[in-house]
Short mmCIF file of C-alpha atoms in Angstrom, two decimals:
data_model
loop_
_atom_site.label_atom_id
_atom_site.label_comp_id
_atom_site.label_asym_id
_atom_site.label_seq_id
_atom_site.Cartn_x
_atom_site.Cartn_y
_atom_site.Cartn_z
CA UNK Z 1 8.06 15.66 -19.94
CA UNK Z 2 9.47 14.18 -17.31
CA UNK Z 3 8.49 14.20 -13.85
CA UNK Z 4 5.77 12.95 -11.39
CA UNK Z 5 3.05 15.50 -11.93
CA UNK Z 6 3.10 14.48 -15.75
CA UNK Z 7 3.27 11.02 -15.30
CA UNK Z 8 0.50 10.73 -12.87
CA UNK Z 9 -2.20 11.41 -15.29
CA UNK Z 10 -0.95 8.79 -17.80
CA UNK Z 11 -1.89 5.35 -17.68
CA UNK Z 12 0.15 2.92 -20.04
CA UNK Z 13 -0.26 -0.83 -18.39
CA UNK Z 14 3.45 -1.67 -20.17
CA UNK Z 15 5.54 -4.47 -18.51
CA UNK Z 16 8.97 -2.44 -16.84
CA UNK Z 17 10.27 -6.14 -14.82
CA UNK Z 18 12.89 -6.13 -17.04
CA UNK Z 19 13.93 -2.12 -15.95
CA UNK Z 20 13.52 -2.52 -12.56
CA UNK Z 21 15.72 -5.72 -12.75
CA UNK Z 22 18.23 -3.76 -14.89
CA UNK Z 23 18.42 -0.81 -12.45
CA UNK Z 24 16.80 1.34 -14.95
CA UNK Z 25 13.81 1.76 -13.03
CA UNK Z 26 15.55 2.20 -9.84
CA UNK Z 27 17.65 5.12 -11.23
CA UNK Z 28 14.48 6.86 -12.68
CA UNK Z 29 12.64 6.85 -9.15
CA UNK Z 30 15.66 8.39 -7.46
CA UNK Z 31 16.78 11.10 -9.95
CA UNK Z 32 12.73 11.94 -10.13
CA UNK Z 33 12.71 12.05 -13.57
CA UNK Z 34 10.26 8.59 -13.77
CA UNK Z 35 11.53 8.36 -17.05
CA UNK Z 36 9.84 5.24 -19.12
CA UNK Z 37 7.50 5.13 -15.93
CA UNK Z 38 3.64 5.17 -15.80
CA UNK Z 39 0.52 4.75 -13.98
CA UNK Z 40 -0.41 0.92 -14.67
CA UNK Z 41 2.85 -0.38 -15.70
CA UNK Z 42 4.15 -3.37 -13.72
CA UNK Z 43 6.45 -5.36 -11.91
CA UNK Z 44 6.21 -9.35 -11.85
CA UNK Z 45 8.15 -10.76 -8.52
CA UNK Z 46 7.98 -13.95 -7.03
CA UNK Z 47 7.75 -13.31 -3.32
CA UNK Z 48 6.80 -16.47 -0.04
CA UNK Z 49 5.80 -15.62 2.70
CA UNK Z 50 4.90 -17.96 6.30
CA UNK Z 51 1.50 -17.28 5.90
CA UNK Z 52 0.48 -17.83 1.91
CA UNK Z 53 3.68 -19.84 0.72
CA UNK Z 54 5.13 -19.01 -2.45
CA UNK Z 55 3.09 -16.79 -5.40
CA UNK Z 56 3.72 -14.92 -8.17
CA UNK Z 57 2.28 -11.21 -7.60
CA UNK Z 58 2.05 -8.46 -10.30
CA UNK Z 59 2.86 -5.50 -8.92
CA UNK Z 60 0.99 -2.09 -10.68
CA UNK Z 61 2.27 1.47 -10.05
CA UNK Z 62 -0.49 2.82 -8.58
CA UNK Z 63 1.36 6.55 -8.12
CA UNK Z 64 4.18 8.69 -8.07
CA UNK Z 65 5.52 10.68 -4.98
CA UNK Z 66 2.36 10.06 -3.24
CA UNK Z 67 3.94 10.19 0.34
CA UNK Z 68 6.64 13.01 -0.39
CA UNK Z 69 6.77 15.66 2.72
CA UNK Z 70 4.54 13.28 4.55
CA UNK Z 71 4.74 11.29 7.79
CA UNK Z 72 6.14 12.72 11.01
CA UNK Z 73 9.58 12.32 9.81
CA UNK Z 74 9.74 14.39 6.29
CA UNK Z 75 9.30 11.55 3.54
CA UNK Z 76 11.97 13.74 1.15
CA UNK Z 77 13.23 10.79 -1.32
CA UNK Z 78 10.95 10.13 -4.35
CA UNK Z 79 9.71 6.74 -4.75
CA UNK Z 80 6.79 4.79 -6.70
CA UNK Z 81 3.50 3.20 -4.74
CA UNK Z 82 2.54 -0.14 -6.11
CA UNK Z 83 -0.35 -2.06 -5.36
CA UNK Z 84 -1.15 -5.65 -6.66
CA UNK Z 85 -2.95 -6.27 -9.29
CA UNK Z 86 -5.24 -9.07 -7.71
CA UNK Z 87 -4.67 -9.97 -4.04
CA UNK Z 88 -2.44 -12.06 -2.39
CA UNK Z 89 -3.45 -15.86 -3.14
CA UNK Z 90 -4.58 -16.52 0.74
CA UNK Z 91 -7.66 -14.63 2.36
CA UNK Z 92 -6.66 -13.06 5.76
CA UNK Z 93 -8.74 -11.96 8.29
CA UNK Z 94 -8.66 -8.57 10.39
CA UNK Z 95 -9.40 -10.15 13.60
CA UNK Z 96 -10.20 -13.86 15.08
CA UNK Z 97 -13.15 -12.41 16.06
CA UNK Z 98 -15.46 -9.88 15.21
CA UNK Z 99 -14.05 -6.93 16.96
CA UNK Z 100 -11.97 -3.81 16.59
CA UNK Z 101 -10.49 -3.08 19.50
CA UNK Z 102 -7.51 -1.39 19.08
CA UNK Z 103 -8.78 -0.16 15.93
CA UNK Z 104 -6.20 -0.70 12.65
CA UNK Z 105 -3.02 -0.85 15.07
CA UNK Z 106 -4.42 -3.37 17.36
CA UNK Z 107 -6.08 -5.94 14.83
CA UNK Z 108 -4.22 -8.98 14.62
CA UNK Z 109 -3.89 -7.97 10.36
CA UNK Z 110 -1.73 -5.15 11.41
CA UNK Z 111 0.14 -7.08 14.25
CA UNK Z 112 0.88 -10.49 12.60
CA UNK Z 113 -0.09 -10.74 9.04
CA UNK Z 114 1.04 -7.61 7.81
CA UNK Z 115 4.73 -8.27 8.94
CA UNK Z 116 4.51 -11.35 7.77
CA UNK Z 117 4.40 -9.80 4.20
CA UNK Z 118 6.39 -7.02 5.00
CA UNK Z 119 9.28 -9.45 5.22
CA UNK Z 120 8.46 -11.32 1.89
CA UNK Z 121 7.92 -7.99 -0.03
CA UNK Z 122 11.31 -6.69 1.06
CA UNK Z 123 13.18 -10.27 0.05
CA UNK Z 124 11.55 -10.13 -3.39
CA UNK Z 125 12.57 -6.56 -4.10
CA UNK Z 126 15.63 -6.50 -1.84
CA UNK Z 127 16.00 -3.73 1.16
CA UNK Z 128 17.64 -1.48 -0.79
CA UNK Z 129 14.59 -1.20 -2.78
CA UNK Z 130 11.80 -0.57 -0.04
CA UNK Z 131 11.14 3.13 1.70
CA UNK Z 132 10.45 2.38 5.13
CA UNK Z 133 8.45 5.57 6.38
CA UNK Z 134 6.14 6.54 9.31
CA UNK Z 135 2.39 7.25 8.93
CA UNK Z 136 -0.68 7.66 11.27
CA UNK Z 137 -2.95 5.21 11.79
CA UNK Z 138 -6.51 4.37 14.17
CA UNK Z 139 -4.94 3.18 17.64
CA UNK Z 140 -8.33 2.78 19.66
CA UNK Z 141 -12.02 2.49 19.12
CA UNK Z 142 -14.72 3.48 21.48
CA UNK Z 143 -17.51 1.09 20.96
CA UNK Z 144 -20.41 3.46 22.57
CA UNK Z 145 -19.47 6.32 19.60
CA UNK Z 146 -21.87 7.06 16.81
CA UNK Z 147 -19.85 5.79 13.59
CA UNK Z 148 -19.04 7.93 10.76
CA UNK Z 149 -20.72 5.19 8.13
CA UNK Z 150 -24.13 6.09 9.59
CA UNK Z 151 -26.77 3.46 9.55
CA UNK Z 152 -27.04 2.97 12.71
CA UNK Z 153 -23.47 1.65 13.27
CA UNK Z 154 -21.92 2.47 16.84
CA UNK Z 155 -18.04 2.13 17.75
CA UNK Z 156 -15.60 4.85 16.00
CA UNK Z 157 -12.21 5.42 16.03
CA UNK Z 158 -11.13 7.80 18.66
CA UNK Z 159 -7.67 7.75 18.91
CA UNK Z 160 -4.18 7.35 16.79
CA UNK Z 161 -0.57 7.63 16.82
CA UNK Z 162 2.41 7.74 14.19
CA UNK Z 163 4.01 4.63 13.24
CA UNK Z 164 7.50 3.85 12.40
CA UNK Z 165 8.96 1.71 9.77
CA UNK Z 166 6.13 0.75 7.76
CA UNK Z 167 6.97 -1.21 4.83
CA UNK Z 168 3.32 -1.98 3.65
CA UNK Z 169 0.16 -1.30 4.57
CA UNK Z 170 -3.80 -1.87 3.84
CA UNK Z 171 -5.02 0.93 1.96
CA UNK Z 172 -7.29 3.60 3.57
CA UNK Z 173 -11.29 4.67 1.56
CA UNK Z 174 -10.06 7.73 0.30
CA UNK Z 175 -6.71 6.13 -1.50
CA UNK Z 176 -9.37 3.94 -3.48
CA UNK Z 177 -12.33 5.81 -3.78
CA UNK Z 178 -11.26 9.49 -3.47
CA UNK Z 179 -13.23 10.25 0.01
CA UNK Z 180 -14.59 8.36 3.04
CA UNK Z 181 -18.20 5.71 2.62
CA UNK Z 182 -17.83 3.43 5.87
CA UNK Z 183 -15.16 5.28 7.80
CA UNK Z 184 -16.01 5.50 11.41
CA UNK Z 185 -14.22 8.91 12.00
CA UNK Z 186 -11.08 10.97 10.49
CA UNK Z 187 -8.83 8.97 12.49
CA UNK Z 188 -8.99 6.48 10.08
CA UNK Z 189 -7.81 8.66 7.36
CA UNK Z 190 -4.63 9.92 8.59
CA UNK Z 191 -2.22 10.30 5.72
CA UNK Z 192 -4.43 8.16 3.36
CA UNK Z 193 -6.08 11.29 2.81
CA UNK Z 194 -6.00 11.10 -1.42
CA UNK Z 195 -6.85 8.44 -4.34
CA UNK Z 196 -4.44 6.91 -5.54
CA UNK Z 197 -3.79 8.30 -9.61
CA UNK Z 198 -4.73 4.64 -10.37
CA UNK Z 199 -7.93 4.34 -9.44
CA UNK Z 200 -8.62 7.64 -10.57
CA UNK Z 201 -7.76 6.79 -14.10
CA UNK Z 202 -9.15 3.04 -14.34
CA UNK Z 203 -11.68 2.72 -11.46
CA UNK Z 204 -12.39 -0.59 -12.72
CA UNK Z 205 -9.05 -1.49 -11.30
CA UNK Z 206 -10.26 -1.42 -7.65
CA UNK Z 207 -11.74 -4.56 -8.21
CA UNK Z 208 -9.70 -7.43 -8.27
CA UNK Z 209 -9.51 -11.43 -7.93
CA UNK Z 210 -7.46 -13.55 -5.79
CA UNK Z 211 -4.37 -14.48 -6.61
CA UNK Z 212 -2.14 -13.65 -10.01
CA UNK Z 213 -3.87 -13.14 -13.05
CA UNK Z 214 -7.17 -14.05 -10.95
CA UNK Z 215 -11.00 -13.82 -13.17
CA UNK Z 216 -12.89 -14.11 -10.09
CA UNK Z 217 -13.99 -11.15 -7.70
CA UNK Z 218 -12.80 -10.78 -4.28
CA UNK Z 219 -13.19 -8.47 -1.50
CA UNK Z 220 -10.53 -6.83 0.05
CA UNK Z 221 -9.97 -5.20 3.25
CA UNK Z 222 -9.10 -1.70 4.01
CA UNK Z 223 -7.65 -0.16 7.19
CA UNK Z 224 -10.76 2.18 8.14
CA UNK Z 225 -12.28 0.92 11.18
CA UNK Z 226 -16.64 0.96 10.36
CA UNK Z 227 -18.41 -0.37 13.20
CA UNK Z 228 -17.29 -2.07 17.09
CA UNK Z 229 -17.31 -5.42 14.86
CA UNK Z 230 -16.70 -4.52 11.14
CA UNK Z 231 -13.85 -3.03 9.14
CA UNK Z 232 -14.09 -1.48 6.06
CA UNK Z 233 -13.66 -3.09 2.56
CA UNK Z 234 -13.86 -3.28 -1.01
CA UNK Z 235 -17.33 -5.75 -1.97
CA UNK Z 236 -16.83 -8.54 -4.85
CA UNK Z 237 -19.65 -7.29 -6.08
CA UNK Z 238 -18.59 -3.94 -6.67
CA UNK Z 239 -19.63 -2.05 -3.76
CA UNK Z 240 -18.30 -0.28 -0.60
CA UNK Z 241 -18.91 -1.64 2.10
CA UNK Z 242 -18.05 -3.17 5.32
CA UNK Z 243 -16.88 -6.78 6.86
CA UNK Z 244 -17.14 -8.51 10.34
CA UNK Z 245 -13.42 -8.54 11.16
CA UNK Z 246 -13.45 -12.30 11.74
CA UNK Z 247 -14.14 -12.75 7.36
CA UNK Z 248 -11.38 -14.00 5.56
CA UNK Z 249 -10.94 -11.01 2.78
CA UNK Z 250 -8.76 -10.58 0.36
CA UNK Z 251 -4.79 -8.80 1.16
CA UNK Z 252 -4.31 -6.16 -1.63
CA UNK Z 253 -1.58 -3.73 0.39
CA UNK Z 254 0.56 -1.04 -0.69
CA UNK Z 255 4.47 -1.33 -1.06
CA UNK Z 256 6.78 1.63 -1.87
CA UNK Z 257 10.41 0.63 -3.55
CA UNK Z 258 12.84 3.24 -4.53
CA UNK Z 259 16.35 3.08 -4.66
CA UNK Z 260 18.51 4.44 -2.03
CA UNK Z 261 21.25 6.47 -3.70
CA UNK Z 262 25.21 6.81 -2.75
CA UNK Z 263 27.65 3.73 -1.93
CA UNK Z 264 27.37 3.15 1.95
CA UNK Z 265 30.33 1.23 3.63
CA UNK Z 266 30.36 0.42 7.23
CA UNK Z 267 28.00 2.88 8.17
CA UNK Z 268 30.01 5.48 6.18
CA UNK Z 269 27.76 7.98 4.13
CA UNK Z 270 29.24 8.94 0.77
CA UNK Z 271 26.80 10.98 -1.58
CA UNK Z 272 23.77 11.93 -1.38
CA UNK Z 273 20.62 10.34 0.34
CA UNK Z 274 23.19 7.21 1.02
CA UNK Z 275 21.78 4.43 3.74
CA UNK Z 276 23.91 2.54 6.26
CA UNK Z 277 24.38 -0.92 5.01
CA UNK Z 278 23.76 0.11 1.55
CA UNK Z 279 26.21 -0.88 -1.23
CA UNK Z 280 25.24 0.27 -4.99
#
């Protein structure tokens, strides 16, 4: 049957480039049928970007409708979450030192690298292609607070705001793992609140190498803020766990393309769910 409930408990792993280059794909997000889409199938693009140059990332549909009637403005259009299959080619850190002030919204991932890719992710799949939503995200740690990740760990997240026109994003615990492990409060959950239907069908698909069609093992970062100095991530070595910000870990982010329905001519709506700037 058709529809995102249904499809969310299948994995396939089936190449769809060729759909989503056809428009196929594109139509089947939008109608929210996800006809001839499933959890693990993937998109090859080429994308460069000023920080890691030019790679070739495979792009795995990690779920269906995940942000629909989220965000502070109503997230009503479907749409498909991908994820990479391995992470970008080029480590990035979360800070230049080992801090997290500012918590996920201050770090220097959020403020420089992360729009960095933003802008590569929306020339490989083209504008028209990539929901820009809002979510809520850690805007300020207090580094005398008793962390959430116990251990001993001081400095928490204590504050957060929505944010507008996010494009992609580092993933929060509970989108990998199902709940929180080195969290410092809940205000690094936010929206991220669920897992993801791919790693709750092939777990062994949180762990990932570096670059396409990596063999190695690499950790990646997450958004959750653990400790005054450390973020969270996901450990090479198959662990959760947490990083001094200053590390260079892997960039495995989410991206969310759909396609926006209705022929739009100078800022003229005509049809449904039509965009300014938008011709289709």
């Amino acid at each position: 049957p058709d529809g995102a409930g249904v499809h969310n408990g299948i994995y396939r792993g089936k190449d769809i480039t060729a759909d989503f280059n056809s428009g196929a794909f594109s139509t089947n997000v939008a109608n929210g049928t996800f006809r001839n889409i499933f959890i693990g199938d993937y998109i090859i693009k080429e994308m460069t970007s000023s920080l890691g140059g030019t790679e070739t990332v495979k792009w795995i549909v990690a779920d269906l409708d995940w942000f629909l009637r989220c965000g502070s403005a109503d997230v009503t259009a479907h749409h498909v979450v991908l994820v990479p299959e391995d992470c970008f080619k080029t480590a990035t850190r979360m800070n230049s030192s080992n801090i997290t002030t500012g918590a996920y919204v201050g770090s220097e991932m959020y403020t420089t690298s992360l729009p960095a890719y933003a802008t590569a992710v929306t020339n490989a799949f083209g504008s028209a292609h990539i929901l820009s939503h809002t979510d809520l995200f850690s805007t300020a740690m207090t580094a005398a607070t008793a962390s959430m990740a116990g251990g001993g760990l001081t400095g928490a997240s204590t504050s957060w705001a929505w944010q507008s026109d996010r494009k992609i994003d580092l993933l929060s615990e509970p989108m990998v793992y199902g709940g929180t492990v080195c969290s410092s409060s809940f205000y690094d959950v936010g929206c991220g609140k669920s897992q993801l239907a791919l790693f709750r069908l092939r777990p062994d698909l949180i762990h990932c190498g570096s670059g396409y069609n990596s063999t190695g093992r690499s950790n990646w970062w997450l958004r959750a803020v653990a400790s005054s100095a450390n973020f969270a991530n996901v450990n090479n070595n198959g662990n959760a766990n947490n990083n001094g910000a200053s590390n260079a870990n892997g960039l495995r982010p989410i991206s969310i393309p759909i396609l926006r329905v209705g022929v739009c001519r100078n800022g003229l709506r005509i049809g449904k769910d039509a965009y300014s700037g938008f011709t289709g």
